[in-house]
PDB file of C-alpha atoms in Angstrom:
ATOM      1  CA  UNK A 602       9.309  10.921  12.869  1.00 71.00           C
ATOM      2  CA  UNK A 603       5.968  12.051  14.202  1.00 88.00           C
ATOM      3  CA  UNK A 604       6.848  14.674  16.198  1.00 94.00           C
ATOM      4  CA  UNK A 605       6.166  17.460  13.674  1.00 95.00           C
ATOM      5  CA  UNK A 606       2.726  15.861  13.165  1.00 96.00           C
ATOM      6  CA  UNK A 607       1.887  15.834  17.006  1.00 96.00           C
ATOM      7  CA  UNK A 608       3.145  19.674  17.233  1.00 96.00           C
ATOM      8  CA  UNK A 609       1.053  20.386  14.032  1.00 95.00           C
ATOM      9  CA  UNK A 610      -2.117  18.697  15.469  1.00 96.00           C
ATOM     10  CA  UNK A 611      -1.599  20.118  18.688  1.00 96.00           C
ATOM     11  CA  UNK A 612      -1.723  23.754  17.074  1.00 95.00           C
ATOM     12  CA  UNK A 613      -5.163  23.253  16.148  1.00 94.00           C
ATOM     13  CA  UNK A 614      -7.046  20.821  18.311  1.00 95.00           C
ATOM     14  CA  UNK A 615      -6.925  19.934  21.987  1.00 95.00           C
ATOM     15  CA  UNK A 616      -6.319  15.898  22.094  1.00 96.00           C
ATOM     16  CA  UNK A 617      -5.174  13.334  24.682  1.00 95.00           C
ATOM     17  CA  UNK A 618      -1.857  12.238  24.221  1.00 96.00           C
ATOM     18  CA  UNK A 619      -3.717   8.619  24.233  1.00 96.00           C
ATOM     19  CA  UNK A 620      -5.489   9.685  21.176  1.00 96.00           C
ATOM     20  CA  UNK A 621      -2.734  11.425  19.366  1.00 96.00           C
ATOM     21  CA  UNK A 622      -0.123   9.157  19.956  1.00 96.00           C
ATOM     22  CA  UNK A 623      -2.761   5.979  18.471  1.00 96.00           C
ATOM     23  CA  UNK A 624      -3.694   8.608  15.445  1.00 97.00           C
ATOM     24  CA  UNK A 625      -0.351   9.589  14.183  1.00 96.00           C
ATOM     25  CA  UNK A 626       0.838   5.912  15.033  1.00 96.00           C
ATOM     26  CA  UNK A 627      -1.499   5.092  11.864  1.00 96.00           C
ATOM     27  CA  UNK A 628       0.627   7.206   9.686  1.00 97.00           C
ATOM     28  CA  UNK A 629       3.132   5.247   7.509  1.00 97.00           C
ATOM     29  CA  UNK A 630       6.427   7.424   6.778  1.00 97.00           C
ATOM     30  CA  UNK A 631       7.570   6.971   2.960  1.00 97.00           C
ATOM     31  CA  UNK A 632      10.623   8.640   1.649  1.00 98.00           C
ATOM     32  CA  UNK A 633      10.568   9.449  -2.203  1.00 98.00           C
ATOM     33  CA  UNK A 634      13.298  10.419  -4.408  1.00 98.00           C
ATOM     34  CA  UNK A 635      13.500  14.003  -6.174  1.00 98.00           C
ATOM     35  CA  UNK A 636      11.804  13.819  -9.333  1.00 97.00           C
ATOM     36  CA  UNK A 637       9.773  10.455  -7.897  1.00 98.00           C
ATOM     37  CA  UNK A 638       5.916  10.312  -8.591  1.00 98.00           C
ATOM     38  CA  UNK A 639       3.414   9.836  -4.841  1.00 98.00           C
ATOM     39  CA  UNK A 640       0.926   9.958  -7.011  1.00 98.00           C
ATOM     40  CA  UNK A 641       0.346   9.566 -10.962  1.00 97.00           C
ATOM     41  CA  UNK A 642      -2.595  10.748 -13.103  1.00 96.00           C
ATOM     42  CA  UNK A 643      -5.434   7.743 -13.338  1.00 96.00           C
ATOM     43  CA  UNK A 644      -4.567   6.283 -10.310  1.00 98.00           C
ATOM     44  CA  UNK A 645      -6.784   6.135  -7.240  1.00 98.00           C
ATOM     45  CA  UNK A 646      -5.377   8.158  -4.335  1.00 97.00           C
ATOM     46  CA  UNK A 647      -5.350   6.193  -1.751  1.00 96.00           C
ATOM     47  CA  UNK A 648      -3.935   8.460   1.019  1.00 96.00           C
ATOM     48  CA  UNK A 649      -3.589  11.774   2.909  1.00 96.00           C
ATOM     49  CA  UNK A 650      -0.300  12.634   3.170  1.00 97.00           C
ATOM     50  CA  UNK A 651       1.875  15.206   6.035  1.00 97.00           C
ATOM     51  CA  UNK A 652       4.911  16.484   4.876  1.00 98.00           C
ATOM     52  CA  UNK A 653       7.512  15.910   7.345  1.00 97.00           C
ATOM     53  CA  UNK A 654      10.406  17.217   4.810  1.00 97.00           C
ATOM     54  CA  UNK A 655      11.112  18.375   0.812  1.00 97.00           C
ATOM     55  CA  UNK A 656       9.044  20.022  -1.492  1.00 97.00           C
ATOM     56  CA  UNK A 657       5.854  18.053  -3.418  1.00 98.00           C
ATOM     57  CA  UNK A 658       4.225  19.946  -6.271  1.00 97.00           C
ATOM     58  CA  UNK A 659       0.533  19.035  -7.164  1.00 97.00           C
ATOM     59  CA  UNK A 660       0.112  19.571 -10.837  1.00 96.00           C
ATOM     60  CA  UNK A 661      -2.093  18.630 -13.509  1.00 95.00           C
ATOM     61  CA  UNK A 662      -0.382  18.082 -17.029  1.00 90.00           C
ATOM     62  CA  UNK A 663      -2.650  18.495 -20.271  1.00 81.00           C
ATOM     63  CA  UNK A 664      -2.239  16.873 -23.508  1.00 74.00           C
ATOM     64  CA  UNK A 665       0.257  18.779 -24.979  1.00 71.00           C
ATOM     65  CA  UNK A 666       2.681  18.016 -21.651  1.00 73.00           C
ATOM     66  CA  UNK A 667       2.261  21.866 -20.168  1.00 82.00           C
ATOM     67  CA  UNK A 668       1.543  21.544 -16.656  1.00 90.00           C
ATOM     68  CA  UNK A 669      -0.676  23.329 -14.231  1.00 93.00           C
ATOM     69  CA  UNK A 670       0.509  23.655 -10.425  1.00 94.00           C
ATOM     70  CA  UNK A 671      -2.110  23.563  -8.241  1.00 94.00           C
ATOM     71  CA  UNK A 672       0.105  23.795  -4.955  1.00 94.00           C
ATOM     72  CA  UNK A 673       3.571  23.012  -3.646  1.00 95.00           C
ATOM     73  CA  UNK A 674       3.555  21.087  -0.244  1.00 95.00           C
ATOM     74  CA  UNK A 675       6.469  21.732   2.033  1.00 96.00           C
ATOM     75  CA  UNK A 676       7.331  20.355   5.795  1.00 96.00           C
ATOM     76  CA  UNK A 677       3.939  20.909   7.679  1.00 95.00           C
ATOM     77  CA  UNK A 678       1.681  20.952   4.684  1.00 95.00           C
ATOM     78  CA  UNK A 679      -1.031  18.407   3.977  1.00 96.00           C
ATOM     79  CA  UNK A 680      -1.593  16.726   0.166  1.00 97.00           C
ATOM     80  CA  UNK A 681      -3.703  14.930  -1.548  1.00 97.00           C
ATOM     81  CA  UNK A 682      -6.467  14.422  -4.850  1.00 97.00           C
ATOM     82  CA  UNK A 683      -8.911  15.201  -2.373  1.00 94.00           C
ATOM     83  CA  UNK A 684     -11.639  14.311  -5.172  1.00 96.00           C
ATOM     84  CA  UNK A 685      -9.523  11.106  -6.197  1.00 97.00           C
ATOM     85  CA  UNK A 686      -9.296   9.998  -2.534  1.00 96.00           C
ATOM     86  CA  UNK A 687     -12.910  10.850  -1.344  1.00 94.00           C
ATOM     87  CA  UNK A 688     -14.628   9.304  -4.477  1.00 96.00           C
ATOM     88  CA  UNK A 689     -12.064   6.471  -5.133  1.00 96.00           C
ATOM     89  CA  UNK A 690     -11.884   7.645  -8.904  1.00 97.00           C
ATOM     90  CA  UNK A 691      -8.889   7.732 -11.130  1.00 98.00           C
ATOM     91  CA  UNK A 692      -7.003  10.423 -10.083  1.00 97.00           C
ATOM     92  CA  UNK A 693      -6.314  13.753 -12.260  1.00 96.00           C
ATOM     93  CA  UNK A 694      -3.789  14.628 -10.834  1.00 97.00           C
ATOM     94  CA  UNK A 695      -0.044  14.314 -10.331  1.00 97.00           C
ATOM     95  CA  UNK A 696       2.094  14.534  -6.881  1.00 98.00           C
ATOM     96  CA  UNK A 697       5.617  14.625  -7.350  1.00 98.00           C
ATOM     97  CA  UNK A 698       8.911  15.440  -5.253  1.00 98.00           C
ATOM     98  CA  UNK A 699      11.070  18.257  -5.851  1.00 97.00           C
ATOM     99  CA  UNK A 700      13.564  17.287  -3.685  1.00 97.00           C
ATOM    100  CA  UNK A 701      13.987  14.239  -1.725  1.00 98.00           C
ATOM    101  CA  UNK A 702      11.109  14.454   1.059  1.00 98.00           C
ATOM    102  CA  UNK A 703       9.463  12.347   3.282  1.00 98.00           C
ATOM    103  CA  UNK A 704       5.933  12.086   4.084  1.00 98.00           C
ATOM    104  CA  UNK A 705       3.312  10.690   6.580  1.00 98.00           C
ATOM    105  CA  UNK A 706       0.575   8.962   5.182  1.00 98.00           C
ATOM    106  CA  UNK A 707      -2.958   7.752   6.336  1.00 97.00           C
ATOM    107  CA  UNK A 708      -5.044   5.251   4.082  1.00 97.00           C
ATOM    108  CA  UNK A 709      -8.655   6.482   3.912  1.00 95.00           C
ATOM    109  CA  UNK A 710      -9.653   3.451   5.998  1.00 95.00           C
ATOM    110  CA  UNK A 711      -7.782   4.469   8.802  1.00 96.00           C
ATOM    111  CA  UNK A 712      -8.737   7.924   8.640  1.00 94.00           C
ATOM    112  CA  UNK A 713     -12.682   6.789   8.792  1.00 94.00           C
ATOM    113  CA  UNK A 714     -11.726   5.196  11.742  1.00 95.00           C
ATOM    114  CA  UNK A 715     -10.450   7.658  13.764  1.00 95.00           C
ATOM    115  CA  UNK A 716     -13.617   9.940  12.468  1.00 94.00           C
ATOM    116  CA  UNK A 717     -15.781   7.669  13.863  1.00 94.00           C
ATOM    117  CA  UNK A 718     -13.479   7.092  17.210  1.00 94.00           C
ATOM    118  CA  UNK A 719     -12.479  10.262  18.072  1.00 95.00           C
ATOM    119  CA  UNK A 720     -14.075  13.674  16.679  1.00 94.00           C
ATOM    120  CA  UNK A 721     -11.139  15.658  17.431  1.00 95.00           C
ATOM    121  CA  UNK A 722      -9.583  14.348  14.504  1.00 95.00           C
ATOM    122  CA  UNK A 723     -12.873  14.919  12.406  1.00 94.00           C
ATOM    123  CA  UNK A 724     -12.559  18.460  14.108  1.00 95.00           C
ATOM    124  CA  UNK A 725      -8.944  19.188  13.101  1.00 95.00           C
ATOM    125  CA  UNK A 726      -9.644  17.696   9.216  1.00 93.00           C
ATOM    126  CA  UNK A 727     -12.853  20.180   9.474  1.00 94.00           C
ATOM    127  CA  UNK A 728     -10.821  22.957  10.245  1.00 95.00           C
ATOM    128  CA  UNK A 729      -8.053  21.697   7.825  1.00 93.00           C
ATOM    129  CA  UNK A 730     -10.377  22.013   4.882  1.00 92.00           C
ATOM    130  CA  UNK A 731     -11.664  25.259   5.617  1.00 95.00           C
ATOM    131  CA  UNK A 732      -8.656  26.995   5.470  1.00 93.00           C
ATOM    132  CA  UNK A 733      -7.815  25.331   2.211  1.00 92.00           C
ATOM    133  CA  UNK A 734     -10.987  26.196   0.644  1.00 93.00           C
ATOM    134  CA  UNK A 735     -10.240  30.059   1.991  1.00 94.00           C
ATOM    135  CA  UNK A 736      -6.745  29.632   0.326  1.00 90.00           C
ATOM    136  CA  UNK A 737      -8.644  28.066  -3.039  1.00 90.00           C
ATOM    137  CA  UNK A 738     -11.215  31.006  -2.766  1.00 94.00           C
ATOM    138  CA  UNK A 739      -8.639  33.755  -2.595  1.00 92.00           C
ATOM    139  CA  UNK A 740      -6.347  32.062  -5.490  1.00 90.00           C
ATOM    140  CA  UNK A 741      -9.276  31.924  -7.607  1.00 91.00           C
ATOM    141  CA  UNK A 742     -10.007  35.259  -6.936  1.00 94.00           C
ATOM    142  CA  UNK A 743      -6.649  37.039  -7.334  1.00 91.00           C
ATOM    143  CA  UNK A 744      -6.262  34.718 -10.662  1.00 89.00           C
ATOM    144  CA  UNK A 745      -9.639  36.627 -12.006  1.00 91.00           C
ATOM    145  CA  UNK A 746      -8.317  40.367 -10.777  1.00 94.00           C
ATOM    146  CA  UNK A 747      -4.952  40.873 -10.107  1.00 94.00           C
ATOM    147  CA  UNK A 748      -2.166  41.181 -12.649  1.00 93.00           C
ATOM    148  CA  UNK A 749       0.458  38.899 -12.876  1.00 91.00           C
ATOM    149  CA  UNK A 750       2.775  40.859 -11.331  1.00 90.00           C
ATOM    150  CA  UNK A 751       0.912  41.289  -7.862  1.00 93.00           C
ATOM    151  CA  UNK A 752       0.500  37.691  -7.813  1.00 93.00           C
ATOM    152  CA  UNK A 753       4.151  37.029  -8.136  1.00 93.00           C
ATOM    153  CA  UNK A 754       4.961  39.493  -5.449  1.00 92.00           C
ATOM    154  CA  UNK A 755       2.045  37.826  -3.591  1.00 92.00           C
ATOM    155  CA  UNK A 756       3.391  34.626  -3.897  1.00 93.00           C
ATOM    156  CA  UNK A 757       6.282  35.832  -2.259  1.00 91.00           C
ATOM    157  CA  UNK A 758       4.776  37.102   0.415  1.00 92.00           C
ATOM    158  CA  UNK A 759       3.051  34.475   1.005  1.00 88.00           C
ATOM    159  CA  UNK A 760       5.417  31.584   0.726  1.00 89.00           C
ATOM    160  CA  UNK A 761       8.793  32.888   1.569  1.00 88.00           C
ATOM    161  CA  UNK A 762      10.012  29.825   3.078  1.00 86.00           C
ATOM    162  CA  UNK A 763       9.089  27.932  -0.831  1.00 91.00           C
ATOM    163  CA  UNK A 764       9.463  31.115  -3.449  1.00 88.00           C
ATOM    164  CA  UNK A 765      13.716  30.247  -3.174  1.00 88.00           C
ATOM    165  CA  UNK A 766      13.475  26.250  -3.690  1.00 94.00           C
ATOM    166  CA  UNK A 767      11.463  26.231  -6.892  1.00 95.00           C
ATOM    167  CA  UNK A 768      12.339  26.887 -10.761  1.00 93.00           C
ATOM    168  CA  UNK A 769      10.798  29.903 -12.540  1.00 92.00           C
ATOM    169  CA  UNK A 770       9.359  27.394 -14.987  1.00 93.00           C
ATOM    170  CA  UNK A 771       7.448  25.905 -11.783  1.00 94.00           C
ATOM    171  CA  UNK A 772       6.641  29.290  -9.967  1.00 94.00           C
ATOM    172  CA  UNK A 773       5.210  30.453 -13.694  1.00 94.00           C
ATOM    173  CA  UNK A 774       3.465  26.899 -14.047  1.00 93.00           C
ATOM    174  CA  UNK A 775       1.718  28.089 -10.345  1.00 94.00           C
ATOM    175  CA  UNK A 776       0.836  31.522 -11.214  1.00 93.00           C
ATOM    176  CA  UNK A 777      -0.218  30.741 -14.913  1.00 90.00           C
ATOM    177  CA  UNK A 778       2.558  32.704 -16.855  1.00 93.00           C
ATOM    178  CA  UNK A 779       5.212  32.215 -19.097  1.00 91.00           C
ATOM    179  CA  UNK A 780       8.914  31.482 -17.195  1.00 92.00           C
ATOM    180  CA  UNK A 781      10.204  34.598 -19.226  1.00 93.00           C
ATOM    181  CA  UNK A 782       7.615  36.558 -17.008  1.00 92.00           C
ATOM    182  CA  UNK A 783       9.092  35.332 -14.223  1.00 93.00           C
ATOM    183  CA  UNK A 784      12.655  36.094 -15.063  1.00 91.00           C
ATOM    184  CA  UNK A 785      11.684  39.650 -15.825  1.00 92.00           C
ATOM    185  CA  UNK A 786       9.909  40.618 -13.302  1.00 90.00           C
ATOM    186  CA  UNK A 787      12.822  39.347 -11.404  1.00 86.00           C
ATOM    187  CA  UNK A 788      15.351  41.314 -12.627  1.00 87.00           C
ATOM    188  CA  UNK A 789      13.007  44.373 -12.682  1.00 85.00           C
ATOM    189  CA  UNK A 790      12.850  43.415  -8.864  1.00 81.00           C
ATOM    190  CA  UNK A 791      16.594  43.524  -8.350  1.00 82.00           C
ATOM    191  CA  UNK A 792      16.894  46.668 -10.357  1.00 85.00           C
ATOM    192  CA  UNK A 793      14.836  48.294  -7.872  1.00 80.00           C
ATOM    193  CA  UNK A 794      16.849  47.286  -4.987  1.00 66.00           C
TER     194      UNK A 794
END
């Protein structure tokens, strides 16, 4: 069940099989059930997790029960309350399963670990986090300039491989619009074509 984890490593770091075979040995593979919570809001998060297969999204819900999408995590995509599991606080997020997935996950002790015993894997989380904070940048960014109906089509761009398996109520809850927004600007998109 590692082997998309080893391939994904290897992409981005050069490693000993030694050393990758005793990191991604660390990894514990959970399955969870559509609709099933990884992680609940107030809990401590007490992993990184690797999708190996299904859809995650990684929402925040206010008060009044509307939620806020942060991300969707599909096969090869890392998640986490990276605040929540780097602090130990409660956590304020959610991380739930769209579809039945399973997932690779690392506690934070054995992550430290390997930090301290091999740097390659410091090196790949390194470069890991920099290309989420460039993907946090640019969202931010478009979110402050671009109308809603660039980001759409940017989202679809972007994610072809996740645009199809989600709800327009999730893809608006990502994007922060209504679903009716979504459902127009998708028929105005098959009109066109």
């Amino acid at each position: 069940m590692t082997e998309s984890l080893k391939k994904h490593i290897k992409e981005y770091i050069e490693i000993s099989e030694d050393h990758l075979n005793r990191y991604c040995h660390a990894f514990q593979l959970q399955k969870i059930k559509k609709k099933d919570f990884l992680l609940k809001e107030g809990n401590i998060c007490e992993f990184e997790g690797f999708v190996v297969r299904g859809c995650f999204k990684v929402f925040h819900a206010h008060h009044n029960a509307v939620e806020q999408i942060l991300y969707f995590g599909v096969e090869n995509w890392w998640i986490s309350d990276i605040d929540s599991f780097i602090n130990s606080i409660p956590s304020k997020l959610n991380i739930q399963a769209l579809e039945d997935s399973e997932i690779l996950l690392i506690s934070k002790k054995d992550k430290e670990k390997f930090y301290q015993e091999m740097p390659e894997i410091e090196r790949l989380m390194r470069l890991k986090f920099q290309r989420s904070i460039i993907a946090l940048q640019r969202r931010i960014i478009d979110n402050l300039s671009k109308p809603s109906d660039e980001r759409y089509q940017d989202f679809l761009k972007d994610y072809p491989q996740t645009a199809h398996r989600l709800t327009n109520i999730q893809i608006a809850a990502y994007l922060g619009v209504t679903p009716e927004f979504i459902s127009r600007i998708r028929r105005k998109i098959a009109n066109k074509t």
